[in-house]
Amino acid sequence: MTAIAAGRIRRAVTAWHCCLKFYSVATRLPEEFRLPPEDALRLIEEEVLGRFEVRQLPDQAREPFLRTLERERVVGGRVYDAHIAEIARIARAKAVVTDNRRHFSSLARDGIRVLSAEEFVRSSRLER
């Protein structure tokens, strides 16, 4: 986030689903860690909406995406990772940063790098 805030990352993109997931998780954590809805919203507004381009699947891509899920037998929680990967493809992302690299390995065929947060930080330092 520091590199994004400092403008060292020119075009940061995230999926709308990620905003919803953050809000959902942040507001249901155990009480000592849970954020009230207004704080979760403020974090999304200040740290995400103000710094990232937020994308979702275009209308015309939704049914083909569902058909791909069915054809490739993608089920359960992997659906959400497939959704994020498809948004990365459509956005022509250069990289996806995740700690769940295995679920994003299909992006390699589209020339999209899949990096852990540590790898991303190292590579962004090298590019400066």
Short mmCIF file of N, CA and C in Angstrom, two decimals:
data_model
loop_
_atom_site.label_atom_id
_atom_site.label_comp_id
_atom_site.label_asym_id
_atom_site.label_seq_id
_atom_site.Cartn_x
_atom_site.Cartn_y
_atom_site.Cartn_z
N MET A 1 0.83 -1.20 0.00
CA MET A 1 0.00 0.00 0.00
C MET A 1 0.87 1.25 0.00
N THR A 2 2.03 1.16 0.62
CA THR A 2 2.91 2.33 0.66
C THR A 2 3.34 2.73 -0.74
N ALA A 3 3.69 1.73 -1.56
CA ALA A 3 4.12 2.02 -2.94
C ALA A 3 2.97 2.61 -3.75
N ILE A 4 1.77 2.15 -3.51
CA ILE A 4 0.60 2.70 -4.21
C ILE A 4 0.36 4.13 -3.77
N ALA A 5 0.39 4.35 -2.45
CA ALA A 5 0.17 5.70 -1.92
C ALA A 5 1.23 6.68 -2.41
N ALA A 6 2.45 6.19 -2.56
CA ALA A 6 3.55 7.06 -3.01
C ALA A 6 3.56 7.26 -4.52
N GLY A 7 2.67 6.57 -5.23
CA GLY A 7 2.60 6.74 -6.67
C GLY A 7 3.62 5.94 -7.45
N ARG A 8 4.30 4.98 -6.79
CA ARG A 8 5.30 4.16 -7.49
C ARG A 8 4.65 3.07 -8.32
N ILE A 9 3.40 2.77 -8.03
CA ILE A 9 2.65 1.81 -8.84
C ILE A 9 1.65 2.62 -9.64
N ARG A 10 1.83 2.61 -10.93
CA ARG A 10 1.05 3.51 -11.79
C ARG A 10 -0.43 3.16 -11.85
N ARG A 11 -0.76 1.91 -11.94
CA ARG A 11 -2.15 1.54 -12.15
C ARG A 11 -2.50 0.34 -11.28
N ALA A 12 -2.96 0.59 -10.10
CA ALA A 12 -3.36 -0.48 -9.19
C ALA A 12 -4.84 -0.77 -9.42
N VAL A 13 -5.16 -2.05 -9.60
CA VAL A 13 -6.53 -2.46 -9.88
C VAL A 13 -6.93 -3.51 -8.86
N THR A 14 -8.17 -3.47 -8.41
CA THR A 14 -8.71 -4.52 -7.57
C THR A 14 -10.11 -4.85 -8.04
N ALA A 15 -10.62 -5.96 -7.57
CA ALA A 15 -11.98 -6.39 -7.91
C ALA A 15 -12.96 -5.88 -6.86
N TRP A 16 -14.14 -5.51 -7.31
CA TRP A 16 -15.20 -5.07 -6.41
C TRP A 16 -15.45 -6.13 -5.35
N HIS A 17 -15.36 -7.38 -5.75
CA HIS A 17 -15.53 -8.48 -4.80
C HIS A 17 -14.57 -8.35 -3.62
N CYS A 18 -13.35 -7.90 -3.86
CA CYS A 18 -12.37 -7.75 -2.78
C CYS A 18 -12.80 -6.70 -1.77
N CYS A 19 -13.42 -5.64 -2.26
CA CYS A 19 -13.95 -4.60 -1.35
C CYS A 19 -15.05 -5.19 -0.47
N LEU A 20 -15.94 -5.95 -1.09
CA LEU A 20 -17.03 -6.57 -0.33
C LEU A 20 -16.49 -7.58 0.67
N LYS A 21 -15.51 -8.36 0.26
CA LYS A 21 -14.92 -9.37 1.15
C LYS A 21 -14.25 -8.70 2.35
N PHE A 22 -13.50 -7.63 2.12
CA PHE A 22 -12.87 -6.91 3.23
C PHE A 22 -13.93 -6.42 4.21
N TYR A 23 -14.97 -5.78 3.69
CA TYR A 23 -16.03 -5.25 4.55
C TYR A 23 -16.67 -6.38 5.36
N SER A 24 -16.97 -7.49 4.68
CA SER A 24 -17.60 -8.63 5.34
C SER A 24 -16.72 -9.18 6.47
N VAL A 25 -15.46 -9.42 6.17
CA VAL A 25 -14.56 -10.00 7.17
C VAL A 25 -14.28 -9.02 8.30
N ALA A 26 -13.99 -7.77 7.97
CA ALA A 26 -13.64 -6.77 8.98
C ALA A 26 -14.77 -6.53 9.98
N THR A 27 -16.00 -6.69 9.53
CA THR A 27 -17.15 -6.42 10.41
C THR A 27 -17.67 -7.67 11.11
N ARG A 28 -17.01 -8.83 10.90
CA ARG A 28 -17.45 -10.05 11.59
C ARG A 28 -16.33 -10.73 12.38
N LEU A 29 -15.18 -10.10 12.46
CA LEU A 29 -14.07 -10.65 13.23
C LEU A 29 -14.47 -10.81 14.69
N PRO A 30 -13.69 -11.56 15.48
CA PRO A 30 -13.95 -11.59 16.92
C PRO A 30 -14.01 -10.15 17.46
N GLU A 31 -14.80 -9.95 18.47
CA GLU A 31 -15.13 -8.61 18.95
C GLU A 31 -13.92 -7.71 19.17
N GLU A 32 -12.84 -8.26 19.71
CA GLU A 32 -11.68 -7.41 20.01
C GLU A 32 -10.98 -6.89 18.75
N PHE A 33 -11.23 -7.52 17.60
CA PHE A 33 -10.62 -7.09 16.34
C PHE A 33 -11.62 -6.51 15.35
N ARG A 34 -12.88 -6.70 15.62
CA ARG A 34 -13.95 -6.31 14.69
C ARG A 34 -14.02 -4.80 14.50
N LEU A 35 -14.23 -4.39 13.26
CA LEU A 35 -14.43 -2.97 12.96
C LEU A 35 -15.92 -2.67 12.91
N PRO A 36 -16.32 -1.53 13.44
CA PRO A 36 -17.71 -1.12 13.23
C PRO A 36 -17.90 -0.78 11.74
N PRO A 37 -19.11 -0.92 11.22
CA PRO A 37 -19.34 -0.67 9.79
C PRO A 37 -18.79 0.67 9.29
N GLU A 38 -18.91 1.72 10.09
CA GLU A 38 -18.44 3.04 9.63
C GLU A 38 -16.91 3.07 9.46
N ASP A 39 -16.18 2.33 10.31
CA ASP A 39 -14.72 2.27 10.17
C ASP A 39 -14.31 1.43 8.96
N ALA A 40 -15.02 0.31 8.76
CA ALA A 40 -14.73 -0.52 7.58
C ALA A 40 -14.98 0.27 6.30
N LEU A 41 -16.08 0.99 6.25
CA LEU A 41 -16.39 1.82 5.08
C LEU A 41 -15.32 2.89 4.88
N ARG A 42 -14.93 3.55 5.95
CA ARG A 42 -13.92 4.61 5.84
C ARG A 42 -12.60 4.06 5.31
N LEU A 43 -12.19 2.88 5.78
CA LEU A 43 -10.96 2.28 5.27
C LEU A 43 -11.06 1.97 3.78
N ILE A 44 -12.19 1.44 3.37
CA ILE A 44 -12.38 1.15 1.94
C ILE A 44 -12.35 2.44 1.13
N GLU A 45 -13.04 3.45 1.61
CA GLU A 45 -13.06 4.73 0.88
C GLU A 45 -11.67 5.35 0.79
N GLU A 46 -10.95 5.39 1.90
CA GLU A 46 -9.66 6.08 1.94
C GLU A 46 -8.51 5.26 1.36
N GLU A 47 -8.49 3.98 1.66
CA GLU A 47 -7.34 3.16 1.27
C GLU A 47 -7.52 2.41 -0.04
N VAL A 48 -8.76 2.17 -0.44
CA VAL A 48 -8.99 1.40 -1.67
C VAL A 48 -9.58 2.29 -2.76
N LEU A 49 -10.77 2.82 -2.54
CA LEU A 49 -11.45 3.57 -3.59
C LEU A 49 -10.66 4.79 -4.04
N GLY A 50 -9.92 5.39 -3.13
CA GLY A 50 -9.13 6.56 -3.48
C GLY A 50 -7.81 6.25 -4.17
N ARG A 51 -7.41 4.96 -4.17
CA ARG A 51 -6.09 4.61 -4.69
C ARG A 51 -6.11 3.54 -5.78
N PHE A 52 -7.18 2.78 -5.85
CA PHE A 52 -7.26 1.69 -6.80
C PHE A 52 -8.36 1.96 -7.83
N GLU A 53 -8.16 1.41 -9.00
CA GLU A 53 -9.24 1.33 -9.97
C GLU A 53 -10.00 0.05 -9.61
N VAL A 54 -11.28 0.16 -9.29
CA VAL A 54 -12.06 -0.99 -8.87
C VAL A 54 -12.84 -1.51 -10.07
N ARG A 55 -12.68 -2.80 -10.36
CA ARG A 55 -13.30 -3.40 -11.54
C ARG A 55 -14.24 -4.53 -11.14
N GLN A 56 -15.18 -4.81 -12.04
CA GLN A 56 -15.98 -6.02 -11.94
C GLN A 56 -16.19 -6.54 -13.35
N LEU A 57 -16.75 -7.73 -13.47
CA LEU A 57 -16.95 -8.29 -14.80
C LEU A 57 -17.95 -7.45 -15.57
N PRO A 58 -17.66 -7.14 -16.82
CA PRO A 58 -18.65 -6.46 -17.65
C PRO A 58 -19.86 -7.37 -17.85
N ASP A 59 -21.01 -6.78 -18.08
CA ASP A 59 -22.25 -7.56 -18.25
C ASP A 59 -22.07 -8.70 -19.24
N GLN A 60 -21.47 -8.42 -20.39
CA GLN A 60 -21.37 -9.42 -21.45
C GLN A 60 -20.38 -10.54 -21.12
N ALA A 61 -19.58 -10.39 -20.06
CA ALA A 61 -18.61 -11.42 -19.68
C ALA A 61 -19.14 -12.35 -18.59
N ARG A 62 -20.28 -12.04 -18.01
CA ARG A 62 -20.75 -12.81 -16.85
C ARG A 62 -21.20 -14.22 -17.20
N GLU A 63 -22.04 -14.35 -18.20
CA GLU A 63 -22.51 -15.69 -18.56
C GLU A 63 -21.37 -16.56 -19.10
N PRO A 64 -20.51 -16.04 -19.99
CA PRO A 64 -19.36 -16.86 -20.41
C PRO A 64 -18.47 -17.28 -19.23
N PHE A 65 -18.31 -16.40 -18.25
CA PHE A 65 -17.52 -16.74 -17.07
C PHE A 65 -18.17 -17.91 -16.32
N LEU A 66 -19.48 -17.85 -16.12
CA LEU A 66 -20.18 -18.95 -15.44
C LEU A 66 -20.05 -20.25 -16.23
N ARG A 67 -20.14 -20.18 -17.54
CA ARG A 67 -20.00 -21.39 -18.37
C ARG A 67 -18.58 -21.96 -18.25
N THR A 68 -17.59 -21.10 -18.15
CA THR A 68 -16.21 -21.56 -17.96
C THR A 68 -16.07 -22.26 -16.61
N LEU A 69 -16.68 -21.69 -15.57
CA LEU A 69 -16.65 -22.34 -14.25
C LEU A 69 -17.21 -23.75 -14.34
N GLU A 70 -18.35 -23.87 -15.01
CA GLU A 70 -19.00 -25.19 -15.13
C GLU A 70 -18.13 -26.15 -15.93
N ARG A 71 -17.63 -25.70 -17.07
CA ARG A 71 -16.82 -26.55 -17.95
C ARG A 71 -15.54 -27.01 -17.25
N GLU A 72 -14.91 -26.11 -16.50
CA GLU A 72 -13.65 -26.44 -15.82
C GLU A 72 -13.85 -27.00 -14.42
N ARG A 73 -15.12 -27.20 -14.04
CA ARG A 73 -15.47 -27.81 -12.75
C ARG A 73 -14.92 -27.00 -11.57
N VAL A 74 -14.97 -25.69 -11.68
CA VAL A 74 -14.54 -24.81 -10.59
C VAL A 74 -15.71 -24.69 -9.62
N VAL A 75 -15.47 -25.02 -8.35
CA VAL A 75 -16.55 -25.04 -7.36
C VAL A 75 -16.08 -24.41 -6.05
N GLY A 76 -17.03 -24.14 -5.17
CA GLY A 76 -16.73 -23.64 -3.83
C GLY A 76 -16.01 -22.31 -3.85
N GLY A 77 -15.12 -22.14 -2.90
CA GLY A 77 -14.40 -20.88 -2.74
C GLY A 77 -13.49 -20.53 -3.90
N ARG A 78 -13.12 -21.52 -4.72
CA ARG A 78 -12.26 -21.24 -5.88
C ARG A 78 -12.97 -20.36 -6.90
N VAL A 79 -14.30 -20.31 -6.84
CA VAL A 79 -15.07 -19.45 -7.75
C VAL A 79 -14.62 -17.99 -7.58
N TYR A 80 -14.41 -17.57 -6.35
CA TYR A 80 -14.04 -16.18 -6.09
C TYR A 80 -12.65 -15.86 -6.63
N ASP A 81 -11.72 -16.81 -6.49
CA ASP A 81 -10.38 -16.61 -7.05
C ASP A 81 -10.45 -16.58 -8.58
N ALA A 82 -11.28 -17.44 -9.16
CA ALA A 82 -11.45 -17.43 -10.62
C ALA A 82 -12.03 -16.10 -11.08
N HIS A 83 -12.94 -15.55 -10.30
CA HIS A 83 -13.55 -14.26 -10.61
C HIS A 83 -12.48 -13.16 -10.60
N ILE A 84 -11.65 -13.14 -9.58
CA ILE A 84 -10.58 -12.15 -9.49
C ILE A 84 -9.60 -12.33 -10.65
N ALA A 85 -9.28 -13.58 -10.98
CA ALA A 85 -8.36 -13.85 -12.10
C ALA A 85 -8.95 -13.35 -13.42
N GLU A 86 -10.23 -13.56 -13.63
CA GLU A 86 -10.87 -13.10 -14.87
C GLU A 86 -10.86 -11.57 -14.95
N ILE A 87 -11.09 -10.91 -13.84
CA ILE A 87 -11.01 -9.44 -13.83
C ILE A 87 -9.58 -9.00 -14.15
N ALA A 88 -8.59 -9.71 -13.62
CA ALA A 88 -7.19 -9.38 -13.94
C ALA A 88 -6.93 -9.53 -15.43
N ARG A 89 -7.47 -10.59 -16.04
CA ARG A 89 -7.30 -10.78 -17.48
C ARG A 89 -7.93 -9.64 -18.27
N ILE A 90 -9.18 -9.33 -17.93
CA ILE A 90 -9.91 -8.28 -18.65
C ILE A 90 -9.22 -6.92 -18.48
N ALA A 91 -8.68 -6.67 -17.28
CA ALA A 91 -8.00 -5.40 -17.01
C ALA A 91 -6.59 -5.37 -17.59
N ARG A 92 -6.15 -6.50 -18.15
CA ARG A 92 -4.79 -6.62 -18.70
C ARG A 92 -3.74 -6.31 -17.64
N ALA A 93 -3.96 -6.90 -16.47
CA ALA A 93 -3.02 -6.71 -15.36
C ALA A 93 -1.66 -7.29 -15.72
N LYS A 94 -0.63 -6.71 -15.18
CA LYS A 94 0.72 -7.24 -15.36
C LYS A 94 1.05 -8.26 -14.28
N ALA A 95 0.41 -8.09 -13.11
CA ALA A 95 0.69 -8.99 -11.99
C ALA A 95 -0.53 -9.05 -11.07
N VAL A 96 -0.66 -10.18 -10.39
CA VAL A 96 -1.64 -10.35 -9.32
C VAL A 96 -0.83 -10.66 -8.07
N VAL A 97 -1.14 -9.97 -6.99
CA VAL A 97 -0.43 -10.17 -5.73
C VAL A 97 -1.37 -10.94 -4.81
N THR A 98 -0.91 -12.11 -4.36
CA THR A 98 -1.74 -12.99 -3.53
C THR A 98 -0.86 -13.91 -2.71
N ASP A 99 -1.39 -14.38 -1.61
CA ASP A 99 -0.71 -15.42 -0.85
C ASP A 99 -1.27 -16.79 -1.20
N ASN A 100 -2.12 -16.84 -2.22
CA ASN A 100 -2.74 -18.07 -2.68
C ASN A 100 -2.38 -18.29 -4.15
N ARG A 101 -1.12 -18.39 -4.43
CA ARG A 101 -0.62 -18.48 -5.81
C ARG A 101 -1.21 -19.64 -6.58
N ARG A 102 -1.42 -20.74 -5.92
CA ARG A 102 -1.90 -21.96 -6.59
C ARG A 102 -3.20 -21.72 -7.34
N HIS A 103 -4.12 -20.95 -6.76
CA HIS A 103 -5.42 -20.72 -7.39
C HIS A 103 -5.36 -19.73 -8.55
N PHE A 104 -4.21 -19.12 -8.76
CA PHE A 104 -4.07 -18.12 -9.82
C PHE A 104 -3.06 -18.55 -10.89
N SER A 105 -2.63 -19.81 -10.84
CA SER A 105 -1.59 -20.27 -11.77
C SER A 105 -2.02 -20.18 -13.23
N SER A 106 -3.32 -20.23 -13.51
CA SER A 106 -3.79 -20.15 -14.90
C SER A 106 -3.47 -18.81 -15.54
N LEU A 107 -3.17 -17.80 -14.75
CA LEU A 107 -2.87 -16.48 -15.31
C LEU A 107 -1.55 -16.47 -16.08
N ALA A 108 -0.68 -17.42 -15.81
CA ALA A 108 0.62 -17.47 -16.50
C ALA A 108 0.42 -17.58 -18.01
N ARG A 109 -0.59 -18.31 -18.45
CA ARG A 109 -0.81 -18.46 -19.90
C ARG A 109 -1.21 -17.14 -20.56
N ASP A 110 -1.63 -16.17 -19.75
CA ASP A 110 -1.97 -14.84 -20.27
C ASP A 110 -0.84 -13.84 -20.03
N GLY A 111 0.30 -14.33 -19.56
CA GLY A 111 1.44 -13.46 -19.32
C GLY A 111 1.32 -12.60 -18.08
N ILE A 112 0.44 -12.98 -17.16
CA ILE A 112 0.24 -12.23 -15.92
C ILE A 112 1.04 -12.91 -14.81
N ARG A 113 1.94 -12.17 -14.20
CA ARG A 113 2.74 -12.73 -13.11
C ARG A 113 1.89 -12.87 -11.86
N VAL A 114 2.11 -13.93 -11.13
CA VAL A 114 1.43 -14.15 -9.85
C VAL A 114 2.51 -14.12 -8.77
N LEU A 115 2.42 -13.12 -7.90
CA LEU A 115 3.46 -12.87 -6.92
C LEU A 115 2.91 -12.87 -5.50
N SER A 116 3.73 -13.32 -4.56
CA SER A 116 3.39 -13.12 -3.15
C SER A 116 3.65 -11.65 -2.84
N ALA A 117 3.16 -11.19 -1.71
CA ALA A 117 3.39 -9.79 -1.32
C ALA A 117 4.88 -9.51 -1.20
N GLU A 118 5.63 -10.45 -0.64
CA GLU A 118 7.07 -10.26 -0.48
C GLU A 118 7.76 -10.15 -1.83
N GLU A 119 7.39 -11.02 -2.78
CA GLU A 119 7.98 -10.96 -4.12
C GLU A 119 7.64 -9.64 -4.81
N PHE A 120 6.42 -9.20 -4.62
CA PHE A 120 6.01 -7.94 -5.24
C PHE A 120 6.82 -6.77 -4.70
N VAL A 121 7.00 -6.74 -3.38
CA VAL A 121 7.79 -5.66 -2.77
C VAL A 121 9.22 -5.70 -3.30
N ARG A 122 9.81 -6.89 -3.35
CA ARG A 122 11.18 -7.01 -3.88
C ARG A 122 11.26 -6.55 -5.33
N SER A 123 10.31 -6.98 -6.16
CA SER A 123 10.37 -6.61 -7.58
C SER A 123 10.11 -5.13 -7.79
N SER A 124 9.26 -4.52 -6.97
CA SER A 124 9.01 -3.08 -7.13
C SER A 124 10.22 -2.26 -6.69
N ARG A 125 10.99 -2.77 -5.75
CA ARG A 125 12.24 -2.09 -5.35
C ARG A 125 13.27 -2.15 -6.47
N LEU A 126 13.32 -3.28 -7.17
CA LEU A 126 14.28 -3.45 -8.25
C LEU A 126 13.94 -2.57 -9.45
N GLU A 127 12.66 -2.29 -9.66
CA GLU A 127 12.23 -1.51 -10.82
C GLU A 127 12.44 -0.02 -10.64
N ARG A 128 12.72 0.43 -9.44
CA ARG A 128 12.90 1.87 -9.21
C ARG A 128 14.14 2.40 -9.78
#
